[in-house]
Coordinates of N, CA and C in Angstrom, one line a residue:
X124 N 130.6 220.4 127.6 CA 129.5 221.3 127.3 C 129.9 222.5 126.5
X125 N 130.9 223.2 127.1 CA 131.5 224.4 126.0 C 131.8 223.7 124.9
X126 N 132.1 223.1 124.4 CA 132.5 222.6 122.9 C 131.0 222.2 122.0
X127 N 130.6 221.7 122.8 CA 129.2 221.5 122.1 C 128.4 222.8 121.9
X128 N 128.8 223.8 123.0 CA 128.1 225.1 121.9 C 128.8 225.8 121.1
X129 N 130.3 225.8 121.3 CA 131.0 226.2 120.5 C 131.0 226.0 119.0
X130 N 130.8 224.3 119.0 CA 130.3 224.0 118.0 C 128.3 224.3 117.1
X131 N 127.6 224.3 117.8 CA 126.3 224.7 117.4 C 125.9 226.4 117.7
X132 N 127.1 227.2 117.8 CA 126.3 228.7 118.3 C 125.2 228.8 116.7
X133 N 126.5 228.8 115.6 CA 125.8 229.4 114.4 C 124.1 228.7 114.5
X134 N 124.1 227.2 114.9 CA 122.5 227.0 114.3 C 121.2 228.0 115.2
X135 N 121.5 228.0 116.5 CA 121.3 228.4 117.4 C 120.8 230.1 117.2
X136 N 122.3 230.6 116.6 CA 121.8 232.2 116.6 C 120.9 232.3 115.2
X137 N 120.8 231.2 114.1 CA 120.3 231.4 112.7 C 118.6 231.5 113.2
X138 N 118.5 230.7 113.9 CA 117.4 230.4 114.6 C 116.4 231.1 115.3
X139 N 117.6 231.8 115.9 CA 116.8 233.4 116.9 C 116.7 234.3 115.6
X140 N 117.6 234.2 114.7 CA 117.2 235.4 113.7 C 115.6 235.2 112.7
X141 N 115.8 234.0 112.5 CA 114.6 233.3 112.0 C 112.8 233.5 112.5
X142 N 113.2 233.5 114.0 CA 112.3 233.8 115.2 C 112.0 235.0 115.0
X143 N 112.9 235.5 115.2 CA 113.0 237.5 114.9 C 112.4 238.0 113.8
X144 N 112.5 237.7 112.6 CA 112.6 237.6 111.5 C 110.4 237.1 111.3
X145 N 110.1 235.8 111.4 CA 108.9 236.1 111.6 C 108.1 236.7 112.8
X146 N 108.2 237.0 113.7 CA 107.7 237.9 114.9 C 107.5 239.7 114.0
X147 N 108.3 240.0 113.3 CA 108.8 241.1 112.4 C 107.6 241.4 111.4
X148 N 107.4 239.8 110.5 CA 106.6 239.7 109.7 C 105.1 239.6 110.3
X149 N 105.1 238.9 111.0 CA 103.9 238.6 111.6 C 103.5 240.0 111.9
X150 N 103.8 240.9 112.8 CA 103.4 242.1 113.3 C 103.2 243.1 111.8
X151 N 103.8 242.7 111.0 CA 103.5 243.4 109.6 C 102.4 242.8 108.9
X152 N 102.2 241.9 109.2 CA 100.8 241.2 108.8 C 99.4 241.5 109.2
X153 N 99.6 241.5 110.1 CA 98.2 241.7 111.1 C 98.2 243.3 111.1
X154 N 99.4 244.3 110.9 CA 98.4 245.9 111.1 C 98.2 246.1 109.7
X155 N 98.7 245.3 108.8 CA 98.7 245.9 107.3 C 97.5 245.2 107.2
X156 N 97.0 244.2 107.2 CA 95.3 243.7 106.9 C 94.5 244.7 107.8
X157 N 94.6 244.6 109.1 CA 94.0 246.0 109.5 C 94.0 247.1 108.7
X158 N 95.0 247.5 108.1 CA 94.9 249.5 107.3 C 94.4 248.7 106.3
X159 N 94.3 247.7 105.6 CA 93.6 247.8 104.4 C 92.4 247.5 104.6
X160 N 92.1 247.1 105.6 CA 90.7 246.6 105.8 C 90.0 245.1 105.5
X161 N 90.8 244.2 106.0 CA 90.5 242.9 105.3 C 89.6 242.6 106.4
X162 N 88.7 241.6 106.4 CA 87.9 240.6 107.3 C 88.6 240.1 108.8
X163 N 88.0 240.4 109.7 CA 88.7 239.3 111.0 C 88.7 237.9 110.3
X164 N 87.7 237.7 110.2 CA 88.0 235.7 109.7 C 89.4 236.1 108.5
X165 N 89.4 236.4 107.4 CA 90.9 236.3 106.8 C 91.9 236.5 106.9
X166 N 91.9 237.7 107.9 CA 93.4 238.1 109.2 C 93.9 237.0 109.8
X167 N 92.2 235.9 110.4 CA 93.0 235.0 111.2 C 93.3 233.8 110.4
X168 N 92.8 233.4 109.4 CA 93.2 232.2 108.2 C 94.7 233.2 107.8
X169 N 95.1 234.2 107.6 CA 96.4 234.2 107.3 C 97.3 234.3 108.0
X170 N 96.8 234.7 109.4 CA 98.1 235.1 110.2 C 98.2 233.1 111.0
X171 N 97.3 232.0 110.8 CA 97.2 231.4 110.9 C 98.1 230.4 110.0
X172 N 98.4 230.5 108.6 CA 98.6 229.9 107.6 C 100.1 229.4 107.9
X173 N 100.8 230.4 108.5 CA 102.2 230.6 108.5 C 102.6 229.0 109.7
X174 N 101.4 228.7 111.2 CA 101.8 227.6 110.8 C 101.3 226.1 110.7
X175 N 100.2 226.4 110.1 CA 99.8 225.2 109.1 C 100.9 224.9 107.9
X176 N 101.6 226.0 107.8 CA 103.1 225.6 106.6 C 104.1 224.8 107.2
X177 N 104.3 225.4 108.7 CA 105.4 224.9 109.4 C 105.0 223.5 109.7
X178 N 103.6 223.3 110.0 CA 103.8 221.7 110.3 C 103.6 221.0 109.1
X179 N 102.7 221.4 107.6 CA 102.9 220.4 106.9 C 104.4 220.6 106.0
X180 N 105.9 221.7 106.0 CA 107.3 221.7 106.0 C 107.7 220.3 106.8
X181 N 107.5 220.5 108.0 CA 108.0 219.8 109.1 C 108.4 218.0 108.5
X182 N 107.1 217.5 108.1 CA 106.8 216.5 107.1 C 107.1 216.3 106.1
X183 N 107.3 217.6 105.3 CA 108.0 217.1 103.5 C 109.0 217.3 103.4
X184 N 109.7 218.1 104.0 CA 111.3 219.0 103.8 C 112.1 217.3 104.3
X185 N 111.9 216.4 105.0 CA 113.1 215.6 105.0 C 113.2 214.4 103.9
X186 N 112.1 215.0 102.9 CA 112.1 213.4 101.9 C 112.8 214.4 101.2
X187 N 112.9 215.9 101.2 CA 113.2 216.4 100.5 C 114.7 216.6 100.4
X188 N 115.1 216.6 101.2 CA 116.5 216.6 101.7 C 117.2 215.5 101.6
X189 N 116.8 214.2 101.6 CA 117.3 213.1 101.4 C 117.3 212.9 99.7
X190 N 116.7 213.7 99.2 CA 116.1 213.0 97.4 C 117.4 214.3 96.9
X191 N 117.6 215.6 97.0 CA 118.6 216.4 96.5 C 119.4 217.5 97.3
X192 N 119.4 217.0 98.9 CA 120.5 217.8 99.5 C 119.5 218.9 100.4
X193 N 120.4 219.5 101.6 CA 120.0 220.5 102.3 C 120.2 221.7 101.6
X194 N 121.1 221.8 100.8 CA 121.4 223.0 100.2 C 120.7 223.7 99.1
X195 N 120.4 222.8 98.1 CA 119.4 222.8 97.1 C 118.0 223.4 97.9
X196 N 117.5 222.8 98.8 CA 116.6 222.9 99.5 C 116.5 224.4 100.2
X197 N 117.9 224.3 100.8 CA 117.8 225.3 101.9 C 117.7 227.2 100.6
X198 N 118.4 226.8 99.8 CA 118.1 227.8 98.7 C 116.7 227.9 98.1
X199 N 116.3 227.0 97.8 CA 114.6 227.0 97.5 C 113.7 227.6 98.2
X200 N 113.8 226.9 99.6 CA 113.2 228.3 100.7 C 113.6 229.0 100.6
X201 N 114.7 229.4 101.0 CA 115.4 230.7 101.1 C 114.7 231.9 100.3
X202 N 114.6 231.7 98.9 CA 114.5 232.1 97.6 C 112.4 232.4 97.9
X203 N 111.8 231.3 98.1 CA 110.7 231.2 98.4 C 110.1 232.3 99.2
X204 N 110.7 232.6 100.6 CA 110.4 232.8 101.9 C 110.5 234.8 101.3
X205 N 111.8 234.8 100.3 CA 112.0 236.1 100.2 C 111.1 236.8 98.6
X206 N 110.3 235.8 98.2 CA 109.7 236.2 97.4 C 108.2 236.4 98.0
X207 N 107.8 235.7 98.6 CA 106.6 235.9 99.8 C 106.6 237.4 100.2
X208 N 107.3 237.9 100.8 CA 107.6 239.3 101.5 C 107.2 240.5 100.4
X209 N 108.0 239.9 99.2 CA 107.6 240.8 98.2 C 106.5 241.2 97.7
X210 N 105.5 239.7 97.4 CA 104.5 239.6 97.4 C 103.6 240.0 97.8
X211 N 103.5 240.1 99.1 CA 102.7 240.8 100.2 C 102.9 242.3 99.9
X212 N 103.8 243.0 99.5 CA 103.9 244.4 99.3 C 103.3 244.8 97.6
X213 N 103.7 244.3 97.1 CA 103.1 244.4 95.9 C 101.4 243.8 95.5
X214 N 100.7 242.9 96.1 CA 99.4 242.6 95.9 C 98.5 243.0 97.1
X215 N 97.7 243.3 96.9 CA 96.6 243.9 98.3 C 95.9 243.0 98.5
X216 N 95.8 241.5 98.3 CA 94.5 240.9 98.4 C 95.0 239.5 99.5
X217 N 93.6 239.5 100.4 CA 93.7 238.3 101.0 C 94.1 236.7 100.5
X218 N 93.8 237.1 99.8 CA 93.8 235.6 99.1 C 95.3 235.3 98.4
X219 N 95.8 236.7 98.1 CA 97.2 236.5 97.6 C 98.1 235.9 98.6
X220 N 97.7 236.9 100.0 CA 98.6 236.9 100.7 C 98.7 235.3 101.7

């Protein structure tokens, strides 16, 4: 059993950071539509959207990984995920976000 976490800590703690990491955004999501004043119905289509992504990800990320690699992939999100964030600071609109 120690070896086995020994070996899986890294996925394990990437994971909690990831957790952390949207729990962070989320709470940035929801007071920032608040101060701007967006719609309850579009607060909750966006704070909702995040995971309508995860489950249809869930589904496409493994054809995707099989056709050009985890890494390729894992960079694409990566790249993706941190251009999102930006996004949201720079555009004021529901629909952007």
């Amino acid at each position: 059993m120690d070896k086995l976490f020994k070996n899986s800590w890294a996925l394990f703690a990437g994971y909690a950071l990831i957790m952390l990491a949207f729990g962070l955004q989320g709470n940035l999501l929801g007071v920032r539509s608040v101060i701007e004043e967006f719609t309850l119905l579009s607060t909750g289509i966006l704070m909702s959207a995040y995971f309508i992504g995860y489950s249809i990800g869930a589904n496409i990320v493994p054809n995707l990984v099989s056709k050009v690699g985890h890494i390729r992939v894992f960079a694409a999100f990566a790249s993706t995920a941190s251009l999102s964030i930006l996004i949201h600071a720079t555009f004021v609109n529901p629909i952007v976000w």
